[in-house]
CSV table of C-alpha atoms and ligand atoms in Angstrom, one decimal:
chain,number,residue,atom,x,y,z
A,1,UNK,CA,-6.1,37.8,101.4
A,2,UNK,CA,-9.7,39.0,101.5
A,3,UNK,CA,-10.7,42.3,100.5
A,4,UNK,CA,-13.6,44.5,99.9
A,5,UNK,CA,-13.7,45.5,95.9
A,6,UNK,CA,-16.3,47.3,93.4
A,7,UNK,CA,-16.0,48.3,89.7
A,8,UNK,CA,-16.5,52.1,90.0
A,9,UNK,CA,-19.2,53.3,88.0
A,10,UNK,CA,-21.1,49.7,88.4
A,11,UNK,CA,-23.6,49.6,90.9
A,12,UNK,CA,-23.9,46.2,92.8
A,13,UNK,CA,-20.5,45.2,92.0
A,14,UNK,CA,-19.8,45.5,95.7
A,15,UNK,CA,-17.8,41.9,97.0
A,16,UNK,CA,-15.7,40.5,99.1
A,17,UNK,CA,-12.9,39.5,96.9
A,18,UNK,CA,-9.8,37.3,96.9
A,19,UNK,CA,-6.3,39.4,96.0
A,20,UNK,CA,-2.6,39.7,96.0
A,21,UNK,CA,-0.9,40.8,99.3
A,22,UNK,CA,-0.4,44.6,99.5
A,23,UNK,CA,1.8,46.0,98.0
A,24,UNK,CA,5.4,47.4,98.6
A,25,UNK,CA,4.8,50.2,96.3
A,26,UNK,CA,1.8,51.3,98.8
A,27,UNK,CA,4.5,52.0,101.7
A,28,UNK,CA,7.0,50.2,104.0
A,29,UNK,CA,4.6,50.0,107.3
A,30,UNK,CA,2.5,46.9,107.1
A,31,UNK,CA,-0.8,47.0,108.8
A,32,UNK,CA,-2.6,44.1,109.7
A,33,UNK,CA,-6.5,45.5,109.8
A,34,UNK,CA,-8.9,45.9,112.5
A,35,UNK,CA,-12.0,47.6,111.5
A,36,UNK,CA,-13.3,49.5,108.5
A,37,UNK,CA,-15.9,52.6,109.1
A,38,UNK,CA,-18.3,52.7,106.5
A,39,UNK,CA,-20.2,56.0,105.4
A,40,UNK,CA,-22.1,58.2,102.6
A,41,UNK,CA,-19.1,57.8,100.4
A,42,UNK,CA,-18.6,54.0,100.7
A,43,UNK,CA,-22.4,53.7,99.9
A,44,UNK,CA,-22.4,56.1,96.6
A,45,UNK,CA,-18.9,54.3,96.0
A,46,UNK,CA,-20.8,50.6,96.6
A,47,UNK,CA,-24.4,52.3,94.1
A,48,UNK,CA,-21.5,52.8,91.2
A,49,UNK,CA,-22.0,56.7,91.7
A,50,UNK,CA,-18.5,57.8,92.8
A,51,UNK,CA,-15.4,56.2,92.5
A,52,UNK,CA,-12.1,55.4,90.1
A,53,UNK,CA,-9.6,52.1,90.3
A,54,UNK,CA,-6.2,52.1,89.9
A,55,UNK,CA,-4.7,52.9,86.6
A,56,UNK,CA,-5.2,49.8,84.2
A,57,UNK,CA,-7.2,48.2,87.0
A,58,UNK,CA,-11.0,47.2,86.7
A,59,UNK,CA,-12.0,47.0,90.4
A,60,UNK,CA,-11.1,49.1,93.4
A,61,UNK,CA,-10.5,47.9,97.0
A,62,UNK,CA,-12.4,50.2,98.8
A,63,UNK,CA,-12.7,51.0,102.9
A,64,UNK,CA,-11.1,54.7,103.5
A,65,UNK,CA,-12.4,55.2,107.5
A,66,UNK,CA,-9.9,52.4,108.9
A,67,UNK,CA,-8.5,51.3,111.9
A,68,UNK,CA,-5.5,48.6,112.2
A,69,UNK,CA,-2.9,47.7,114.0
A,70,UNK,CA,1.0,47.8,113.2
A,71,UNK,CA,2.4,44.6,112.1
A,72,UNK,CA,5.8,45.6,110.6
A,73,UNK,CA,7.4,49.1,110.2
A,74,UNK,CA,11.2,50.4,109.4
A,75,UNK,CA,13.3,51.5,112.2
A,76,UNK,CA,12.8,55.4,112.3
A,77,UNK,CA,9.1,55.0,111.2
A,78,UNK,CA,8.5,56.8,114.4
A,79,UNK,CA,6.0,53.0,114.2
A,80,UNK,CA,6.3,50.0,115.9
A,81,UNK,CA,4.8,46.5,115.6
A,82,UNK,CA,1.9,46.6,117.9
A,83,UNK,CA,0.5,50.3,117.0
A,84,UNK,CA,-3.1,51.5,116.8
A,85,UNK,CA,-2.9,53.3,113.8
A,86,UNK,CA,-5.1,54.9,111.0
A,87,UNK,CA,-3.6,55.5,107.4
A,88,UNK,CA,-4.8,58.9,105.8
A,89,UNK,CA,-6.7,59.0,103.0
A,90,UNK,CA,-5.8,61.6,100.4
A,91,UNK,CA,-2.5,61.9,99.2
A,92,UNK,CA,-0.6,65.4,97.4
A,93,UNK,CA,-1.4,65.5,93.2
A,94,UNK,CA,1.8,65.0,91.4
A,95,UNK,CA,2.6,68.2,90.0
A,96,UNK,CA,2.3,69.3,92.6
A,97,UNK,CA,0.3,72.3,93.7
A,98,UNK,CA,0.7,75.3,96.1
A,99,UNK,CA,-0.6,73.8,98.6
A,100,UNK,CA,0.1,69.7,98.6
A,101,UNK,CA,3.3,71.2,97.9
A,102,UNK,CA,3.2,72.2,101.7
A,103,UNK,CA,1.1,69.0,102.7
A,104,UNK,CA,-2.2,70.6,102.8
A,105,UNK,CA,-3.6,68.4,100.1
A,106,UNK,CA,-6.8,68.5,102.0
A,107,UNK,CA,-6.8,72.2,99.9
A,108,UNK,CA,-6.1,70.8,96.2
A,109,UNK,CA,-5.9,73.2,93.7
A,110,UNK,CA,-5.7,71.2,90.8
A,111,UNK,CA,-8.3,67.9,91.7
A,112,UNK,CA,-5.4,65.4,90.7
A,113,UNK,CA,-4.7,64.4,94.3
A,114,UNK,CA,-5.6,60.4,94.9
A,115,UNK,CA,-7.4,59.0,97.5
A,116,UNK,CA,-6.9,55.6,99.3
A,117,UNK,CA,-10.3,53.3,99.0
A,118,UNK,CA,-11.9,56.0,96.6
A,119,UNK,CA,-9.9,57.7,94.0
A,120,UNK,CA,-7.3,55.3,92.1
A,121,UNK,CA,-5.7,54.0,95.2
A,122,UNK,CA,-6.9,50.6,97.1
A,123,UNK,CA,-8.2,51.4,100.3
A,124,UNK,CA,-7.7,49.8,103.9
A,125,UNK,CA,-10.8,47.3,103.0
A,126,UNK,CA,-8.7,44.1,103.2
A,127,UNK,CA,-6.9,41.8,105.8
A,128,UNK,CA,-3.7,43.4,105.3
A,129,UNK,CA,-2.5,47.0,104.2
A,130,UNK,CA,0.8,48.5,103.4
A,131,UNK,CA,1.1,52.6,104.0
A,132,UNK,CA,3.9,55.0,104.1
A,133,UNK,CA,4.8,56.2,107.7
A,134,UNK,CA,4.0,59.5,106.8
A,135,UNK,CA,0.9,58.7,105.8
A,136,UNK,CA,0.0,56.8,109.0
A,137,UNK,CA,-1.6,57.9,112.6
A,138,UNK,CA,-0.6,56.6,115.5
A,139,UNK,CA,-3.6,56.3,118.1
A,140,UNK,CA,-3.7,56.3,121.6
A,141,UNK,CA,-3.4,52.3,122.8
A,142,UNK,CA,-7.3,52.6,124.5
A,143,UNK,CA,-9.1,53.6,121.2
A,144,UNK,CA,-9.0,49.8,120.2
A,145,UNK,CA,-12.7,49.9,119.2
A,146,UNK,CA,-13.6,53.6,118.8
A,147,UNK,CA,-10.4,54.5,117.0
A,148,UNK,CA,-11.9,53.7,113.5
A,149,UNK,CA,-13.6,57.0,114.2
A,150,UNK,CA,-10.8,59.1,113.2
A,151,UNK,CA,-10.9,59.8,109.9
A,152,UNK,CA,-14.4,61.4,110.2
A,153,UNK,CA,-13.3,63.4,113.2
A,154,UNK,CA,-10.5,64.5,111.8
A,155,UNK,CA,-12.8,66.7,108.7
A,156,UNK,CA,-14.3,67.8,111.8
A,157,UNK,CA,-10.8,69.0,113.3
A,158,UNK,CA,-10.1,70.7,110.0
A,159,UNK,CA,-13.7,72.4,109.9
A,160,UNK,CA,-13.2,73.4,113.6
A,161,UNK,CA,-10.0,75.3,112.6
A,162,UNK,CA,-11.3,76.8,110.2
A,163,UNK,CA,-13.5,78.2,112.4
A,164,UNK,CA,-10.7,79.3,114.9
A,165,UNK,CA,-8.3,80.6,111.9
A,166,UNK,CA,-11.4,82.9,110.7
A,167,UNK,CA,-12.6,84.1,114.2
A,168,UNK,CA,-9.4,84.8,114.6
A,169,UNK,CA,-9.8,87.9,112.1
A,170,UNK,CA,-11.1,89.7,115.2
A,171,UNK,CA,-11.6,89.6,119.4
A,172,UNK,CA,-14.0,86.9,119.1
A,173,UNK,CA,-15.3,85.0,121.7
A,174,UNK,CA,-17.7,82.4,120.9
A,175,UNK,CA,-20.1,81.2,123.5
A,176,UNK,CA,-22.9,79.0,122.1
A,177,UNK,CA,-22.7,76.4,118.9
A,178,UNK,CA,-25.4,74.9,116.4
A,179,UNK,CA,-24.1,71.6,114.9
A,180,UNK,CA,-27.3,70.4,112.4
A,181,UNK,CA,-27.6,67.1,111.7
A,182,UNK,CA,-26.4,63.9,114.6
A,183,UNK,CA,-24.9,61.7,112.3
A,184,UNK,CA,-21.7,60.7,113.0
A,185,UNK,CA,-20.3,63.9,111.7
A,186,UNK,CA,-22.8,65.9,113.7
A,187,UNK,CA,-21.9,64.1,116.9
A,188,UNK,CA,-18.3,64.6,116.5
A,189,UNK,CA,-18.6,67.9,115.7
A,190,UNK,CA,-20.5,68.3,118.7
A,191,UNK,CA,-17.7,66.4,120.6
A,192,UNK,CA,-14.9,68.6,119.6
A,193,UNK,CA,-17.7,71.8,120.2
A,194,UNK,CA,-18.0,70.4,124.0
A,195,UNK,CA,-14.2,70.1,124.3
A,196,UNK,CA,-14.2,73.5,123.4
A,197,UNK,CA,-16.2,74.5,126.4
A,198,UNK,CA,-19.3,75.7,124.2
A,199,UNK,CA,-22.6,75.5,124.6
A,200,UNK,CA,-23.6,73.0,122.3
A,201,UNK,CA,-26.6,72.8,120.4
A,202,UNK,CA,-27.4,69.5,118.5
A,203,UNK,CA,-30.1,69.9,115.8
A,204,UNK,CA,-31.8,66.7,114.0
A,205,UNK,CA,-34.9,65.3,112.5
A,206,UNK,CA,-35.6,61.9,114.6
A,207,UNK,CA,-36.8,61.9,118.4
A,208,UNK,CA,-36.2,58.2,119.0
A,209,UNK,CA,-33.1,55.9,118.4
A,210,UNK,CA,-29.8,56.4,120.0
A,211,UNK,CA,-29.2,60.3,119.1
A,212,UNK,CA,-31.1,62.0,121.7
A,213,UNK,CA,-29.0,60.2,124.4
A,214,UNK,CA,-25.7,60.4,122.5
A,215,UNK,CA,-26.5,64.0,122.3
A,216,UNK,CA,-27.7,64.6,126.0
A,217,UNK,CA,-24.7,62.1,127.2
A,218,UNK,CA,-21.9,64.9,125.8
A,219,UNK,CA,-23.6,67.6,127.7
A,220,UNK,CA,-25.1,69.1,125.0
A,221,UNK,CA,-28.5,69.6,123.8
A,222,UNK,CA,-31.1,67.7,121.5
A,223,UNK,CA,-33.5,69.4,119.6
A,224,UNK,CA,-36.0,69.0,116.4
A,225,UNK,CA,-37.8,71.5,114.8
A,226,UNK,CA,-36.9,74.8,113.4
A,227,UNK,CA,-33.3,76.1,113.6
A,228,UNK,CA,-34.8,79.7,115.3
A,229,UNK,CA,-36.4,77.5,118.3
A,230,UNK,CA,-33.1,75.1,118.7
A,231,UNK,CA,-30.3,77.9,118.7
A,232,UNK,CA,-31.4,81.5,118.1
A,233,UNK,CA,-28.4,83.6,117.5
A,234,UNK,CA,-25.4,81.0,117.2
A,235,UNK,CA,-21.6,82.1,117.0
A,236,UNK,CA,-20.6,79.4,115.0
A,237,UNK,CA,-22.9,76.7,113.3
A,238,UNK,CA,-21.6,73.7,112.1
A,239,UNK,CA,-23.8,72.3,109.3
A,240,UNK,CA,-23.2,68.6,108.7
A,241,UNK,CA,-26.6,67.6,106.9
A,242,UNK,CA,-26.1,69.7,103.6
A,243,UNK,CA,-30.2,69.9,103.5
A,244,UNK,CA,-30.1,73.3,101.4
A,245,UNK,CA,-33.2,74.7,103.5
A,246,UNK,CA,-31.0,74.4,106.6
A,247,UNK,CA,-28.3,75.6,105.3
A,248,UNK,CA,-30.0,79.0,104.7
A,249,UNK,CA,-31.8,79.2,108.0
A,250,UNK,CA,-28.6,78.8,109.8
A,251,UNK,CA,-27.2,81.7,107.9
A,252,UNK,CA,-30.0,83.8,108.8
A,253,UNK,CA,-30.3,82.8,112.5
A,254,UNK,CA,-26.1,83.6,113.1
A,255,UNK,CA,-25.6,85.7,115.7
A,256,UNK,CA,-23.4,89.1,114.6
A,257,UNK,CA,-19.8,88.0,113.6
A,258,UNK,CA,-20.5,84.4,113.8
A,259,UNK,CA,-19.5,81.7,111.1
A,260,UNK,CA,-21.2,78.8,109.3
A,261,UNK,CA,-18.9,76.0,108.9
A,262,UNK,CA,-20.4,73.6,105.9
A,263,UNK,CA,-19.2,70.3,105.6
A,264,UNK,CA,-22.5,68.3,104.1
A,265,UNK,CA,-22.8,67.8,100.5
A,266,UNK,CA,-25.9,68.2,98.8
A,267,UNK,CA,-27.7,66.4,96.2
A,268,UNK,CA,-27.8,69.2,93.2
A,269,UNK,CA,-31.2,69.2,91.3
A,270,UNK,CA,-33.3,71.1,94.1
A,271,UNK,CA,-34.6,74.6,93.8
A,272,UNK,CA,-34.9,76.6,96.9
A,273,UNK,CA,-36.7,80.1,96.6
A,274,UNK,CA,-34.6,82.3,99.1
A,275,UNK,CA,-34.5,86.5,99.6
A,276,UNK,CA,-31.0,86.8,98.2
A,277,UNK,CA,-31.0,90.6,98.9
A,278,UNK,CA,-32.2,89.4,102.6
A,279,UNK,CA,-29.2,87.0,103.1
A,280,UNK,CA,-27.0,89.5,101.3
A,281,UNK,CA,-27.4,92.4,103.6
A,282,UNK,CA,-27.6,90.1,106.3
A,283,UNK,CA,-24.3,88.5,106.2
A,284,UNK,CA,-22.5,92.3,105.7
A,285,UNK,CA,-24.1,94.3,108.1
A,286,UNK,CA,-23.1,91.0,110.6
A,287,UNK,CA,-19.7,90.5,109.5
A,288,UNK,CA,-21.0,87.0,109.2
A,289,UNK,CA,-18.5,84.1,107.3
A,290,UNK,CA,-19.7,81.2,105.7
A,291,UNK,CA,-17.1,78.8,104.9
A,292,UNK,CA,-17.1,75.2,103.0
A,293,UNK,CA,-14.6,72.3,104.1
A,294,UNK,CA,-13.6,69.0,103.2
A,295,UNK,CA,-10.9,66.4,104.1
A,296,UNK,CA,-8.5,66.3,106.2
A,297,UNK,CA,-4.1,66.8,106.3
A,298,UNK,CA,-1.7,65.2,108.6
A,299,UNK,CA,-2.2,68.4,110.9
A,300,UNK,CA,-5.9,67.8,111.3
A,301,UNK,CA,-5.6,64.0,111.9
A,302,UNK,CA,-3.3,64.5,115.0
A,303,UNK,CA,-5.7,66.7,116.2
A,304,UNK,CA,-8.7,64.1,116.0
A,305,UNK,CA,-6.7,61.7,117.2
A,306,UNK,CA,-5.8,63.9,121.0
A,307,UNK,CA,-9.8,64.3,120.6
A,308,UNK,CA,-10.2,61.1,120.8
A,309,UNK,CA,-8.0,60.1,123.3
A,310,UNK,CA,-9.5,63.1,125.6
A,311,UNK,CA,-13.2,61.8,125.1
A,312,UNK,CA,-15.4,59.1,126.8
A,313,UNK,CA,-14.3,56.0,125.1
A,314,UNK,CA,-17.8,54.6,126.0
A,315,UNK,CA,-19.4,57.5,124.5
A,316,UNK,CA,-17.5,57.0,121.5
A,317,UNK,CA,-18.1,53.4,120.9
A,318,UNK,CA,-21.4,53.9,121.0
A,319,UNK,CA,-21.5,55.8,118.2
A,320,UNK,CA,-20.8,52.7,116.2
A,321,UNK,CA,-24.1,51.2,116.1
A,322,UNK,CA,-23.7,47.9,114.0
A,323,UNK,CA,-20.4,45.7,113.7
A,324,UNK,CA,-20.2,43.3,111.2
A,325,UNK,CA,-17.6,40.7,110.7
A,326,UNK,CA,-15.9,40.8,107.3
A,327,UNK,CA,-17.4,38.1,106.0
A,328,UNK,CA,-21.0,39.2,105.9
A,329,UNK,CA,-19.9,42.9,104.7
A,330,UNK,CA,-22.1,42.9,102.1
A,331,UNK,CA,-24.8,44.0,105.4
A,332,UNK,CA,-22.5,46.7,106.2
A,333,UNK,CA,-23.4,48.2,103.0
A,334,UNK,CA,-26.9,48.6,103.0
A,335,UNK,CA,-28.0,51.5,105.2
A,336,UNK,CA,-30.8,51.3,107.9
A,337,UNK,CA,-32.9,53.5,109.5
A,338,UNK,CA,-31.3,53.4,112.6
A,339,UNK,CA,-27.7,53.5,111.8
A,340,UNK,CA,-25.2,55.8,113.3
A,341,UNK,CA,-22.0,54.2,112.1
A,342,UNK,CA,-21.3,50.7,110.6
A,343,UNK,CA,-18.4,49.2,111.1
A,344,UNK,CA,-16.8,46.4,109.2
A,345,UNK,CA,-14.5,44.0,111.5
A,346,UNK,CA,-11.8,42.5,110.4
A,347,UNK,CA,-9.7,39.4,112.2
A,348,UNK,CA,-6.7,41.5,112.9
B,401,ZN,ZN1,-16.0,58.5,105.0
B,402,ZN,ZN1,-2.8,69.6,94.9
């Protein structure tokens, strides 16, 4: 069967190769694939940046955003043939620790945890995929074509209950939200920030392309320009671009027991000049929380994936921006300038 594969560590050794059928030893629920999402990851995978094969391997199937669609699955799977599903990404270290002892691998301790499509597991990047049923999401039947969203909402249904879990410290009440950056991650944070009954506040660099609409089309609003003009005084800011200039503003412009939520990585290497005593005495005298987040467990996946279900699928589809077919993936892997998500198709 046909699958996407790179050499980790080698840039340009991105291809669409020919391998072995999955294998058993991957899980008893067979998938037959739909449509790979492709994102910042994939892309420092696909520039040799990131990335490990399988022990004794040389290359790595990658593709960890997926959607597919059950072909086989044991009785008492809680799966049937015919399923929407999405397999989950990371899976518990082996010794293992505190907490993928209790299935929140999303909080390794140790950094021994694997990861399907990026971290010495083959990802969902090829015709067929086997997964354990524990490890896959079922999907509401009518997310056939936005489905393949739900891995990147569901790091946004972990970051938004981390947000809850810490408001939670005290009567809190949020009102109005500041999601930076309306990438795909942006927009479904925004999303879930609507569904919440916020008012949502959408901050990004471009004015043309399909943002502004995306943005506008939620109910929330677009803005560009400096974080004080967008959103002065947000309860909760969700920062999705990892820009370290934002990041600060944002913390200065929280309103009084709010919480920054950061989920955007940034490149190290760039000095910022900032009035530590000023953020310092800014964040006490607030009760202000800034808190980090990545990944996603089982918890935060079935969350997404009622998210989903509950939103415009319209809205949602448009989010994906390009769809390629499999066989001209190589396309899929080269960003443009007007890309929201990429998606890679897959015969099914
Ligand atoms: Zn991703
Ligand atoms: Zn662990």
């Amino acid at each position: 069967m046909r699958a996407i594969t790179i050499v980790p560590g080698q840039a340009g050794s991105a291809r669409l190769d020919q391998v072995e059928e999955p294998s058993l030893s991957y899980g008893s629920v067979l998938v037959d694939t739909l449509a790979i999402g492709v994102c910042g990851t994939d892309l420092e995978l696909v520039a040799g940046e990131y990335g490990w094969a399988p022990p004794g391997r040389e290359r790595l199937g990658i593709g960890h955003e997926s959607l597919g669609r059950v072909a086989e699955a044991p009785p008492g799977s809680g799966l049937d043939a015919g399923d929407l599903v999405v397999g989950i990404v990371r899976r518990p270290d082996p010794v293992p620790c505190p907490s993928c002892a209790v299935g929140e691998w999303d909080m390794c301790r140790n950094g021994r945890y694997t990861e399907r499509g990026i971290k010495e597991l083959d990802g969902f990047g090829s015709e067929r995929y086997r997964v354990e049923p524990e490890f896959a999401v079922r999907l509401d039947p009518g997310l056939e074509r936005a489905g393949v969203l739900l891995e990147p909402a569901s790091v946004l249904a972990k970051a938004w209950e981390q947000v809850e879990r810490i408001g939670a410290r005290s009567q809190w009440t949020p009102e109005r939200v500041l999601v930076t950056g309306a990438g795909p991650i942006g927009l479904l944070a925004a999303l879930l920030g609507v569904q919440r009954g916020l008012e949502t506040h959408v901050l990004d660099r471009v004015t043309e392309g399909p943002k502004p609409d995306l943005v506008a089309d939620l109910g929330a609003t677009y803005h560009t320009g400096p974080v004080a003009d967008a959103c002065p005084q947000p309860d909760v800011v969700i920062e999705c671009t990892g820009v370290g200039q934002l990041v600060f503003d944002v913390m200065i412009a929280l309103a009084p027991d709010g919480i920054v939520c950061l989920t955007g990585v940034s490149a190290a290497g760039r000095a910022l000049s900032v009035d530590a005593g000023a953020l310092n005495r800014e964040l006490v005298l607030q009760n202000n929380a800034i808190v980090g987040t990545v990944n996603a467990n089982r918890r935060h996946y079935e969350a997404a994936a009622k998210a989903l279900a509950q939103a415009d699928p319209g809205w949602l589809e448009r989010l994906v921006t390009r769809r390629v077919p499999v066989e001209r993936c190589q396309d899929a892997l080269e960003r443009r300038p007007d890309d929201v998500k990429v998606v890679v198709e897959f015969p099914g």
